[in-house]
Short mmCIF file of C-alpha atoms and ligand atoms in Angstrom, two decimals:
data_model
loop_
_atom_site.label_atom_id
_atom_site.label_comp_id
_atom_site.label_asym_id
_atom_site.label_seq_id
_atom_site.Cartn_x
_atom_site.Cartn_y
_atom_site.Cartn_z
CA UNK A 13 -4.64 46.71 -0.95
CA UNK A 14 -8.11 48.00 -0.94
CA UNK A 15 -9.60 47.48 2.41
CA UNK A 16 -12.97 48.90 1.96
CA UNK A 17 -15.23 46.44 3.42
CA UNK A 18 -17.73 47.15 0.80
CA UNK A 19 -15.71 45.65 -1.99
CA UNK A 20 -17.59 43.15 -3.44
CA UNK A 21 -15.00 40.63 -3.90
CA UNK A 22 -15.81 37.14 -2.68
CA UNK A 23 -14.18 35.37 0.21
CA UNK A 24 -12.62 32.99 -2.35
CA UNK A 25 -10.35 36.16 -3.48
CA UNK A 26 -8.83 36.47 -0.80
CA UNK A 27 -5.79 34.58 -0.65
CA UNK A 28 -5.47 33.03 2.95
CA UNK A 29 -1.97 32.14 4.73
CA UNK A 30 -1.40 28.73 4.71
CA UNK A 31 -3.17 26.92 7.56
CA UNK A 32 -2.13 24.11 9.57
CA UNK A 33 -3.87 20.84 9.07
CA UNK A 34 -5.77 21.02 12.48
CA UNK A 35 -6.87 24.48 11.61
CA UNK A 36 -8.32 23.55 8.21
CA UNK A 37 -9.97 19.94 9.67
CA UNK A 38 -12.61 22.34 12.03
CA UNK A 39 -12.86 25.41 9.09
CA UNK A 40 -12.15 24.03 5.67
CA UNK A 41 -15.32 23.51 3.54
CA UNK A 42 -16.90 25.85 5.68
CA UNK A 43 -15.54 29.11 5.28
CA UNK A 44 -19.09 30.91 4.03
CA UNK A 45 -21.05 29.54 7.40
CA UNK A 46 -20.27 33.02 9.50
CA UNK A 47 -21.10 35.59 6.46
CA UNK A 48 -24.17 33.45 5.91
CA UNK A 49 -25.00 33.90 9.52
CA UNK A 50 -24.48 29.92 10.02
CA UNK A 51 -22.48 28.07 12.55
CA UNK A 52 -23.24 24.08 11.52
CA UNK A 53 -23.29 23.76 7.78
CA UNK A 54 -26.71 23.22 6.59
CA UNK A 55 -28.06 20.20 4.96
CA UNK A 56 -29.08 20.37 1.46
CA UNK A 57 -31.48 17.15 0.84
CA UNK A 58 -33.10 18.51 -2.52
CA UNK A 59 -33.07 16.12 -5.69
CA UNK A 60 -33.71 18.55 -8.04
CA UNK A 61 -33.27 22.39 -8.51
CA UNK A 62 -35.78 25.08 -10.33
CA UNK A 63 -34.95 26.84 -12.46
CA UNK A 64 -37.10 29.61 -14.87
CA UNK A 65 -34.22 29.87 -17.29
CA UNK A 66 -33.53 26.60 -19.72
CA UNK A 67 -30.99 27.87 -22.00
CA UNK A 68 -28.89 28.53 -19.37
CA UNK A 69 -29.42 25.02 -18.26
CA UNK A 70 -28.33 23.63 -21.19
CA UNK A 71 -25.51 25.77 -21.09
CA UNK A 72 -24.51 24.74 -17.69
CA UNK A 73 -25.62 20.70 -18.71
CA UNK A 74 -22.91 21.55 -21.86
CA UNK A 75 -20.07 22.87 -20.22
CA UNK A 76 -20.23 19.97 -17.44
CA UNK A 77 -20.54 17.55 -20.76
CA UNK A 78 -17.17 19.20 -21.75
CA UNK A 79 -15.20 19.36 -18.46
CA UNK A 80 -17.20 17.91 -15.64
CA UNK A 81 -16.30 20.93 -13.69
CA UNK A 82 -18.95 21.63 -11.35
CA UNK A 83 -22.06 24.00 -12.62
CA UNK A 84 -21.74 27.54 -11.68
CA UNK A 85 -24.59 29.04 -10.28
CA UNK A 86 -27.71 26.63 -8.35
CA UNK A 87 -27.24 22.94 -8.67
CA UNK A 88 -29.23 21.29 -11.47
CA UNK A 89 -29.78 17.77 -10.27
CA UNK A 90 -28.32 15.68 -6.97
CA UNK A 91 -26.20 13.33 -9.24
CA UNK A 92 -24.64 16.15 -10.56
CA UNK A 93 -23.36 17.87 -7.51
CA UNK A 94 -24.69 18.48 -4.22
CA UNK A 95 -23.50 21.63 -1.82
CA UNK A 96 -23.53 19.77 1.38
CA UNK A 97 -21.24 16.46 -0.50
CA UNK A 98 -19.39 20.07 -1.82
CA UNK A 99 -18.57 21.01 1.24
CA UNK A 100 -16.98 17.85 2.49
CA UNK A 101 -14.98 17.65 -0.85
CA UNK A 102 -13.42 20.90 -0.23
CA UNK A 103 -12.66 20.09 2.95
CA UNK A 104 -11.11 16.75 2.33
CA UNK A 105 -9.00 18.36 -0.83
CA UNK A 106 -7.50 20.95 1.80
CA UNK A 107 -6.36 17.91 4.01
CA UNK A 108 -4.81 16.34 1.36
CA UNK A 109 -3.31 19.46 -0.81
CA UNK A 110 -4.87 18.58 -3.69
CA UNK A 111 -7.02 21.20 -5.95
CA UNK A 112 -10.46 19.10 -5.82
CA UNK A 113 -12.03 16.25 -4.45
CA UNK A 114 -15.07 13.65 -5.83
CA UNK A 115 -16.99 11.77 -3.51
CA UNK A 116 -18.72 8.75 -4.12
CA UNK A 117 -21.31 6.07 -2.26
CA UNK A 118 -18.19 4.21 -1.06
CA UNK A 119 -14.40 3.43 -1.88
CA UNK A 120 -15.55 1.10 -4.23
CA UNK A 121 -17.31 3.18 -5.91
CA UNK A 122 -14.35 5.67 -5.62
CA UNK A 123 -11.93 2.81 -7.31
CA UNK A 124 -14.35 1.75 -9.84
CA UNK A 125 -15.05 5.21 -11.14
CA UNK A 126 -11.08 5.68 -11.16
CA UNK A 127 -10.92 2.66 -13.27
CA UNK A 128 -13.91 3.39 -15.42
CA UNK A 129 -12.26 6.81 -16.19
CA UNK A 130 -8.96 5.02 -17.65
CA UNK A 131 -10.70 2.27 -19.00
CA UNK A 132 -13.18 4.98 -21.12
CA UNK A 133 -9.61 6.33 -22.89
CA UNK A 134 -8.59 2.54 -23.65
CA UNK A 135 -6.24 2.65 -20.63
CA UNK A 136 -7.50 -0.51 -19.03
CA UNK A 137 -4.33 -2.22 -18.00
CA UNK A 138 -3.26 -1.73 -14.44
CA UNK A 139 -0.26 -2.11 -12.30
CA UNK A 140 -0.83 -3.03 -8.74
CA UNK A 141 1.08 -3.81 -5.44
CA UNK A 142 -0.19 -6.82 -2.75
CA UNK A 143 -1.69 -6.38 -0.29
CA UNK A 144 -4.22 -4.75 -1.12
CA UNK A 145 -7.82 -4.22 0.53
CA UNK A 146 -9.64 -7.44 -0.71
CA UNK A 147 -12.17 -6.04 -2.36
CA UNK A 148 -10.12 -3.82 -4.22
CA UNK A 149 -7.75 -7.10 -4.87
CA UNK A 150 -10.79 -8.68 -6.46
CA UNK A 151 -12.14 -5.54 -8.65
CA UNK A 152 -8.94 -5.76 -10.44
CA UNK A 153 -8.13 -9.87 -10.62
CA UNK A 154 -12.26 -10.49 -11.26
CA UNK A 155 -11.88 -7.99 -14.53
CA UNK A 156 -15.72 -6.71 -13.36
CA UNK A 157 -15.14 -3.44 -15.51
CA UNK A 158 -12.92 -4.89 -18.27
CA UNK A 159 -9.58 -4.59 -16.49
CA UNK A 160 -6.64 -6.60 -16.72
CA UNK A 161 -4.26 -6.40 -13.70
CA UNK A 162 -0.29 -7.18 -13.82
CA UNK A 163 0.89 -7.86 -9.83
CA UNK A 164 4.75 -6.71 -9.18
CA UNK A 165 6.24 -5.32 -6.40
CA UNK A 166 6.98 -1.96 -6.04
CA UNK A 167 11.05 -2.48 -7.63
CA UNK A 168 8.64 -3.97 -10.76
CA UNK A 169 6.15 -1.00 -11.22
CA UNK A 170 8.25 0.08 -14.33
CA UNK A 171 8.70 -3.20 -15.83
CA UNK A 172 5.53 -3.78 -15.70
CA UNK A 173 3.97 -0.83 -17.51
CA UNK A 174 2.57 -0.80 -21.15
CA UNK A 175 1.71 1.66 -23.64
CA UNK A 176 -2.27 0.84 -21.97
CA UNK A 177 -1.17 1.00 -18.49
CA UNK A 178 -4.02 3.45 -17.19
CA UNK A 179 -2.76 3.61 -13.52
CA UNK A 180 -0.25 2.17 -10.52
CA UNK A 181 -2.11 1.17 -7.73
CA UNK A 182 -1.03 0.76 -3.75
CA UNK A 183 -2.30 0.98 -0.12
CA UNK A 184 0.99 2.52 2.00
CA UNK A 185 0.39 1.20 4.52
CA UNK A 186 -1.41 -1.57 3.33
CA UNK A 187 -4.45 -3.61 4.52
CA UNK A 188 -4.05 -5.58 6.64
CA UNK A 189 -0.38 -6.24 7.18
CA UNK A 190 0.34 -2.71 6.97
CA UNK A 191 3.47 -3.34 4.67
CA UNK A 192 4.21 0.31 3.98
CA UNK A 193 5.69 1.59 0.01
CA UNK A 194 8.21 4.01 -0.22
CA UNK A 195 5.80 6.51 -2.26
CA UNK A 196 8.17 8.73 -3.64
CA UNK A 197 10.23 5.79 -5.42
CA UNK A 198 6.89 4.58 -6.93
CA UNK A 199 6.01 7.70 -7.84
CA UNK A 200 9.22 8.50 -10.18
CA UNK A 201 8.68 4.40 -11.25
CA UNK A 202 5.37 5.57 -12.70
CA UNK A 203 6.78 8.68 -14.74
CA UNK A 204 3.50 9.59 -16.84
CA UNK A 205 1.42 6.88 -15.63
CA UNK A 206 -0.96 8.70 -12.67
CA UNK A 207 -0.26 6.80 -8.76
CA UNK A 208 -3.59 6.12 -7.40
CA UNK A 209 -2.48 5.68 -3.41
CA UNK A 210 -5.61 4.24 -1.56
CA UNK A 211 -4.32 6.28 1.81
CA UNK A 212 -7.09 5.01 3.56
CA UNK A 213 -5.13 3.85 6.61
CA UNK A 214 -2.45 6.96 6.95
CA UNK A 215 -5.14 9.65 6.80
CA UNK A 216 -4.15 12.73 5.93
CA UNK A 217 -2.89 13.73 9.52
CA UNK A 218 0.18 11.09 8.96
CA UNK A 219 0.71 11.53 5.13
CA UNK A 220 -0.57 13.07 2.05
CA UNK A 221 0.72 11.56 -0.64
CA UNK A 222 0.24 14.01 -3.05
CA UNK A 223 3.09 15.62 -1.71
CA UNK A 224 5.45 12.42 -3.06
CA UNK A 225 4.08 12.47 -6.49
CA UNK A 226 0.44 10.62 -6.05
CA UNK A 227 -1.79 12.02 -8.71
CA UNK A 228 -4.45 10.14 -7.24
CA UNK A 229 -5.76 9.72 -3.43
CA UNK A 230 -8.50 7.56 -2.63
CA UNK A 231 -10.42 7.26 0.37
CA UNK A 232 -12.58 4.60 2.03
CA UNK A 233 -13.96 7.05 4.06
CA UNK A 234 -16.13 4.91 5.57
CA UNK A 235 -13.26 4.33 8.06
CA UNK A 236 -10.97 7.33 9.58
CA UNK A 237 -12.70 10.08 7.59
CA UNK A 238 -16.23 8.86 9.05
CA UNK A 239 -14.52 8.04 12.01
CA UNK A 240 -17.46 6.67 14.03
CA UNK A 241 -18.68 3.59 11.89
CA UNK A 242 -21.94 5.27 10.54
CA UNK A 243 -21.19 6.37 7.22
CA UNK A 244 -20.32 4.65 4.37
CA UNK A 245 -18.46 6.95 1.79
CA UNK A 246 -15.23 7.24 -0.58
CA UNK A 247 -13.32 10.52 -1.70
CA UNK A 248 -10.56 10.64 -4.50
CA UNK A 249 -8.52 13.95 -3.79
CA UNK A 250 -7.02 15.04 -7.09
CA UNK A 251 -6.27 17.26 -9.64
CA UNK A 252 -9.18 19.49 -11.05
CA UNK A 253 -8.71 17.83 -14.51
CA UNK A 254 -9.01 14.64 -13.38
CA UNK A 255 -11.85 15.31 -10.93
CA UNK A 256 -14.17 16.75 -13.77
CA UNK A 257 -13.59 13.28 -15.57
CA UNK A 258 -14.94 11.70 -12.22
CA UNK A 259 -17.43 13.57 -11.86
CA UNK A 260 -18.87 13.02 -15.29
CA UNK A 261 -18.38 8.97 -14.44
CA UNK A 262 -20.30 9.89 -11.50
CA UNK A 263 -23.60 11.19 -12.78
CA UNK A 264 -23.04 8.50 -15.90
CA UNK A 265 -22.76 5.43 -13.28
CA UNK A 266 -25.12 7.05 -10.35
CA UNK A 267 -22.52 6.34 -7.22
CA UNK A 268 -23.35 9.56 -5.31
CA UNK A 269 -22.89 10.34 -1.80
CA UNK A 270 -26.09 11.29 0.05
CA UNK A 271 -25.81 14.67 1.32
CA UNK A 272 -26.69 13.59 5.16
CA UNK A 273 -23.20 11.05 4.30
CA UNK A 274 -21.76 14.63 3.31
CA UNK A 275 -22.65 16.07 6.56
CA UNK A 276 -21.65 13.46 8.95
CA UNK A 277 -18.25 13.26 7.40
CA UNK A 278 -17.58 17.11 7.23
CA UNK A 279 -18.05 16.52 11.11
CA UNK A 280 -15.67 13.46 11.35
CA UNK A 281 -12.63 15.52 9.63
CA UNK A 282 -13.23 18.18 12.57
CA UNK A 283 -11.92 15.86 14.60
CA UNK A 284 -9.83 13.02 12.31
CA UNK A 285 -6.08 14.75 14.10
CA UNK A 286 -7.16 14.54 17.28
CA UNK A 287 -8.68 11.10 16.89
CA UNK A 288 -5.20 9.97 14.68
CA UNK A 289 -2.85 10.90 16.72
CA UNK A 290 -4.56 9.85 20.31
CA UNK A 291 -5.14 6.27 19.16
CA UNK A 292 -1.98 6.21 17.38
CA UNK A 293 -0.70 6.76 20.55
CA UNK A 294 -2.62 3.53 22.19
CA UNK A 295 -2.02 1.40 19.25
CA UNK A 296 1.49 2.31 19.02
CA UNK A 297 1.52 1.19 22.97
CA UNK A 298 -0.19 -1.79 22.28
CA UNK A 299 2.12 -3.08 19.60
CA UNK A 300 5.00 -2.51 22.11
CA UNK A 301 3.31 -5.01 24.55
CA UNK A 302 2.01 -7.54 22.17
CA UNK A 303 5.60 -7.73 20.95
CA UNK A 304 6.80 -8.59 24.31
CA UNK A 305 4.39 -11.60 24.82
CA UNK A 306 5.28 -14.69 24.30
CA UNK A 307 1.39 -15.72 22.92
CA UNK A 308 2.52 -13.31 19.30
CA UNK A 309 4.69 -15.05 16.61
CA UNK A 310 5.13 -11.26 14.84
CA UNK A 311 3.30 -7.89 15.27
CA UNK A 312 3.36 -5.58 12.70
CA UNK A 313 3.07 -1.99 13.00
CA UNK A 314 4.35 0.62 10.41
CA UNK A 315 7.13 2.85 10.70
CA UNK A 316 4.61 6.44 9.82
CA UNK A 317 2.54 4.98 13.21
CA UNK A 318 -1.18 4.89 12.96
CA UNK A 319 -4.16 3.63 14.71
CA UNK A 320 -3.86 0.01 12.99
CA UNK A 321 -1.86 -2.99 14.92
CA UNK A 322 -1.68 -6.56 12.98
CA UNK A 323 -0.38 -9.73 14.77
CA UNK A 324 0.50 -13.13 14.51
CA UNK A 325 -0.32 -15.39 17.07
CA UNK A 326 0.70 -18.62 17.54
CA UNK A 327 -2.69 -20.36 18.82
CA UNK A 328 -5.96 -20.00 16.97
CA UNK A 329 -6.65 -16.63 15.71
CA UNK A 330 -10.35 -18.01 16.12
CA UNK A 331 -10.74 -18.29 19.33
CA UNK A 332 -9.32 -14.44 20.31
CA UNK A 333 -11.72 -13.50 18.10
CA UNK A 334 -14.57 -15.55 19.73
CA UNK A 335 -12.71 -14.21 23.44
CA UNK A 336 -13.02 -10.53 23.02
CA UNK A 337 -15.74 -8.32 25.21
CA UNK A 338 -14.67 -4.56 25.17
CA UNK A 339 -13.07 -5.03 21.60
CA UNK A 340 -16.04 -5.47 19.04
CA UNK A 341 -15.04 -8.40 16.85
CA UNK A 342 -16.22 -6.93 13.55
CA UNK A 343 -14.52 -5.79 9.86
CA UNK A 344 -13.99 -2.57 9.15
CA UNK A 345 -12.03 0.34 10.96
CA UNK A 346 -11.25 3.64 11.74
CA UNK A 347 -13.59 4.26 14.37
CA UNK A 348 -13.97 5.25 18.13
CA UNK A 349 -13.93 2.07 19.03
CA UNK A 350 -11.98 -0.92 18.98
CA UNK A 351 -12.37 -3.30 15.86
CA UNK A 352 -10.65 -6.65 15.57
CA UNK A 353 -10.87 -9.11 12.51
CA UNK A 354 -9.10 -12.15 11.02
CA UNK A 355 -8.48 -10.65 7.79
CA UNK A 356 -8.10 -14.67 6.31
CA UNK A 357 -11.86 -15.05 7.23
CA UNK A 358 -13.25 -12.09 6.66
CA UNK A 359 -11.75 -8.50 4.98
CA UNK A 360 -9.36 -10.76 2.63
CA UNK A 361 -11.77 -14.10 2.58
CA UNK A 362 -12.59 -12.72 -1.14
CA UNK A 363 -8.43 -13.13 -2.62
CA UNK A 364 -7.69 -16.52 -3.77
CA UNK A 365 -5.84 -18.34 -0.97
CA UNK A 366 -2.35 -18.90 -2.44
CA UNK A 367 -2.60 -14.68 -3.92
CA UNK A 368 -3.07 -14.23 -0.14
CA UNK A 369 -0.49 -16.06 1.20
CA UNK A 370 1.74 -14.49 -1.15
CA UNK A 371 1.07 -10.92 -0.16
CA UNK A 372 1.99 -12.18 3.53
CA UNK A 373 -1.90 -12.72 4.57
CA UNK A 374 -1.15 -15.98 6.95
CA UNK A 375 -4.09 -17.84 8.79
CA UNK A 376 -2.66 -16.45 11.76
CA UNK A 377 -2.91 -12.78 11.00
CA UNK A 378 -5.51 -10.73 13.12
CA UNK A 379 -6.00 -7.23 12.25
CA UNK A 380 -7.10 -4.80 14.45
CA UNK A 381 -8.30 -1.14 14.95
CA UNK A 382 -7.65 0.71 17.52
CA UNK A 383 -9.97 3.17 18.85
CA UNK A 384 -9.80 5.71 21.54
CA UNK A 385 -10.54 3.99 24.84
CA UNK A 386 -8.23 3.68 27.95
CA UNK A 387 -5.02 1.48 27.08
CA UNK A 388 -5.19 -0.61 29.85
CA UNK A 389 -8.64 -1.43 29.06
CA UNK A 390 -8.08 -2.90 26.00
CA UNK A 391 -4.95 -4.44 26.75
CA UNK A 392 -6.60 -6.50 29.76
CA UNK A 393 -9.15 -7.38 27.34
CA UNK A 394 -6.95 -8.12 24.88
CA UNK A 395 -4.65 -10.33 27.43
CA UNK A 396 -7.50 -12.51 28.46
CA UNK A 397 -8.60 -12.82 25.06
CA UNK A 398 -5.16 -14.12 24.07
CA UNK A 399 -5.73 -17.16 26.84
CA UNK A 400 -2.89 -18.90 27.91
CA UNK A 401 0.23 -19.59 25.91
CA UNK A 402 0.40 -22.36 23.79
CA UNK A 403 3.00 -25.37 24.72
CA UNK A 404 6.10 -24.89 23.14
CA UNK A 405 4.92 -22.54 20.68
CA UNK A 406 6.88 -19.63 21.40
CA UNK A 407 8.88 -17.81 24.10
CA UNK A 408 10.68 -14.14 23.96
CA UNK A 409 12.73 -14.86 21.65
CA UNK A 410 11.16 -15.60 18.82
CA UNK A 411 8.16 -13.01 19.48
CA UNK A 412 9.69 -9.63 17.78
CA UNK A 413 8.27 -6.28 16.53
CA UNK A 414 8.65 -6.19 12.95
CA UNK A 415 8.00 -2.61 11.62
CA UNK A 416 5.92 -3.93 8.66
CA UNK A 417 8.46 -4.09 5.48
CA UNK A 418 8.86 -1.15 3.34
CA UNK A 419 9.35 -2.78 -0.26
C1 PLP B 511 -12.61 -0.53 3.34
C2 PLP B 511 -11.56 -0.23 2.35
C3 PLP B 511 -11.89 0.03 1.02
C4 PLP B 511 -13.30 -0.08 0.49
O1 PLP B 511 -14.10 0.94 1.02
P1 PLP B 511 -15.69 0.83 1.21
O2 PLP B 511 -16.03 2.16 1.77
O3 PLP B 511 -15.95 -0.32 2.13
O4 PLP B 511 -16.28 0.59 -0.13
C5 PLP B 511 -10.87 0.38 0.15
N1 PLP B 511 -9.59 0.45 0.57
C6 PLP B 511 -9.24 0.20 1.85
C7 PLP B 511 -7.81 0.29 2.26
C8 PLP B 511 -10.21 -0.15 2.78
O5 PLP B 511 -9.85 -0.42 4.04
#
C-alpha cells in the first residue's frame, strides 16, 4: 500500500478496522475534526448557502430530485441537509450498523415521514404490535396521513399482511410495559415487507436491530440519544436507498432537525454506553427490590436489561406519583435523571381505554426512568413514596418479577 502521506486520498478511503461501539460513540461523525485542526465539532447555523455557479445547482437540486442522496459539494439550503445534523447522522448510523441515517424534528416526525414514504408508493396499510408508544398508537389508529392499521401479535404479523402492506411496526422492548419481541422471528414473518423497530428504549448499546433483519430503526431521540432532557429529535438508521426517500419527504414536509439539536445530540452519543449500562445497572437493582415488596402487584423489567423499570402497585398509582421528591414526576425518559409517570394518565392517556387495557396498560401501571443517581437514593425515595402497604392487598407471595413477556 502506498504510504506516502501526500496521497491525496480522503480519510473516507481508508478502510478502518472495525471499532467497538464505545470507540465509535466519542469518534464517529467526527473523524475530519483533527485534520481540520478542530477538537468540538463546529456548529453550522446557516439557512442558506452561496453559490456563483447555478447550473451546477440545478444539477445538484436534480440528482437529490432523483435519489435524495445528499448533495455533493456545499449544502444548498438547511431543509436539504445540514453538516452539523450530518454529523450526528453518521454517528448514529455507526451505532446502529446501518449505511445512513435521517434525522428529523422529533420521532414523530421520524414515523410520519416513514409512513408518508410508503404511503407515496400506495403502500399505506400497516401491520403493528401493542404496546406501542401512544402517540405512535394514535398516528396509525387516527389514519392522520391516510393509513389504515391491522393490530396482531407478533405470531400474526404474516397473516396479517396484504399485497399494500407498506411496513411491520414494533417497540422491543415496548413502551411502557416493556413487553420485549423476539426480532429475528418478526423479521423472517415480514419476508419483503421492511421491519420498522422503534428501538427507542434498547439503544444501540443493548441491541441493534438491524443485525436481526430490521430494515428500519427509529429513534425518539429525544430520550437516550439526547440523554439529558433538552433536545427534542428523531433518527431512522437505514439503508441508503431508503434514507434518500426520507430525505426527499423531509425537505417536501419541512421536519428538520436544527443544527444546535444536531450538536447537542452528537454530544449525548459520546456518552449513551456509559450512561446505558450504569443506570441499567440501578434500574436492574431497583426492579430486584420492588419485586420483593409487598406494596408491587408485578414489576416488569425486560430480559436485554435497560434503564426502564414498570410496576404494578396495588394502592393508587396517584398518590406515588403525587409522593415523589428526588424522582421528577414527569413523561418522557432517557435522561440523567429519574423520570416517573402513570403511563394510563399521561404517555398512553391518548389510546382508547379498552386498546389499552388490551396491550396490558392497567390503571395501576407506573413507568419509570431511571437515571444515574445513587441507588439508595432513589430507592428511599421511592420507599416513602410507596407509603404504607395497603390492607390485605398483597404479601410476598403474590408480588413477583415478571421479566416482561416476549410474544
Ligand atoms: C417518545 C417516544 C416516541 C416519540 O418521540 P418524540 O421525540 O416525543 O416525538 C416514539 N417512540 C417511543 C418509544 C417513545 O418513547
Amino acid at each position: 500500500m502506498d504510504m506516502d502521506t501526500t496521497s491525496t486520498r480522503t480519510h473516507d478511503d481508508i478502510r478502518i478496522a472495525p471499532r467497538a461501539l464505545a470507540t465509535e460513540a466519542v469518534h464517529a461523525g467526527r473523524d475530519d475534526l483533527a485534520r481540520q485542526g478542530l477538537h468540538a465539532p463546529p456548529i453550522d447555523l446557516s439557512t442558506t448557502y452561496p453559490s456563483y455557479d447555478s447550473r451546477g445547482e440545478a444539477a445538484r437540486i436534480d440528482a437529490f430530485a432523483g435519489t435524495g442522496a445528499e448533495p455533493d459539494g456545499p449544502p444548498v439550503y438547511g431543509r436539504l441537509g445540514n453538516p452539523t445534523v450530518a454529523r450526528f447522522e453518521t454517528a448514529l448510523a455507526r451505532l446502529e450498523g446501518t449505511e445512513a441515517a435521517v434525522a428529523f424534528a422529533s420521532g414523530m416526525a421520524a414515523l410520519s415521514a416513514v409512513l408518508l414514504v410508503r404511503g407515496s408508493m400506495g403502500l399505506r396499510h400497516v401491520v403493528a404490535v401493542r404496546p406501542l408508544y401512544g402517540c405512535s398508537d394514535h398516528l396509525l389508529t387516527a389514519g392522520l396521513l391516510g393509513t389504515e392499521v391491522t393490530w396482531t401479535d407478533p405470531a400474526g404479523v404474516t397473516d396479517a399482511l396484504r399485497p399494500d402492506t407498506g411496513m411491520v411496526l414494533v417497540e422491543s422492548p415496548a413502551n411502557p410495559t416493556l413487553a420485549e419481541v423476539d426480532l429475528r422471528a418478526v423479521a423472517h414473518a415480514c419476508g419483503s415487507v421492511p421491519l420498522l423497530v422503534d428501538n427507542t428504549f434498547a439503544t444501540p448499546v443493548l441491541q441493534r436491530p438491524a443485525e436481526h433483519g430490521a430494515r428500519l430503526v427509529l429513534h425518539s431521540a429525544t430520550k437516550y440519544l439526547g440523554g439529558h432532557g433538552d433536545v427534542l429529535a428523531g433518527v431512522v438508521a437505514c439503508d441508503e436507498e431508503f434514507a434518500g426517500r426520507l430525505r426527499q419527504v423531509r425537505f417536501a414536509t419541512g421536519g428538520v432537525l436544527h443544527p444546535l439539536a444536531g450538536y447537542l445530540l452528537l454530544r449525548g452519543l459520546s456518552t449513551l454506553p456509559v450512561r446505558v449500562h450504569a443506570a441499567s445497572a440501578t434500574a436492574a437493582e431497583l426492579a430486584r427490590r420492588l419485586a420483593a415488596d409487598p406494596r408491587i402487584a408485578r414489576v416488569h423489567y425486560p430480559r436485554i436489561g435497560g434503564a426502564m423499570v414498570a410496576f404494578e402497585v396495588h394502592g393508587d398509582p396517584h398518590e406515588v406519583i403525587g409522593a415523589v421528591r428526588l424522582i421528577t414526576p414527569a413523561v418522557s425518559l432517557g435522561s440523567v435523571d429519574t423520570l416517573i409517570q402513570h403511563p394510563a394518565s399521561i404517555s398512553h392517556r391518548i389510546v382508547d381505554a379498552d386498546d389499552r387495557k388490551g396491550a396490558g396498560v392497567s390503571d395501576q401501571l407506573l413507568r419509570m426512568s431511571v437515571g444515574l443517581e445513587d441507588v439508595d437514593d432513589l430507592w428511599s425515595d421511592l420507599d416513602q413514596a410507596l407509603g404504607r402497604p395497603v390492607r390485605g392487598a398483597g404479601n410476598c407471595a403474590t408480588s413477583h418479577m415478571e421479566p416482561a413477556p416476549a410474544h
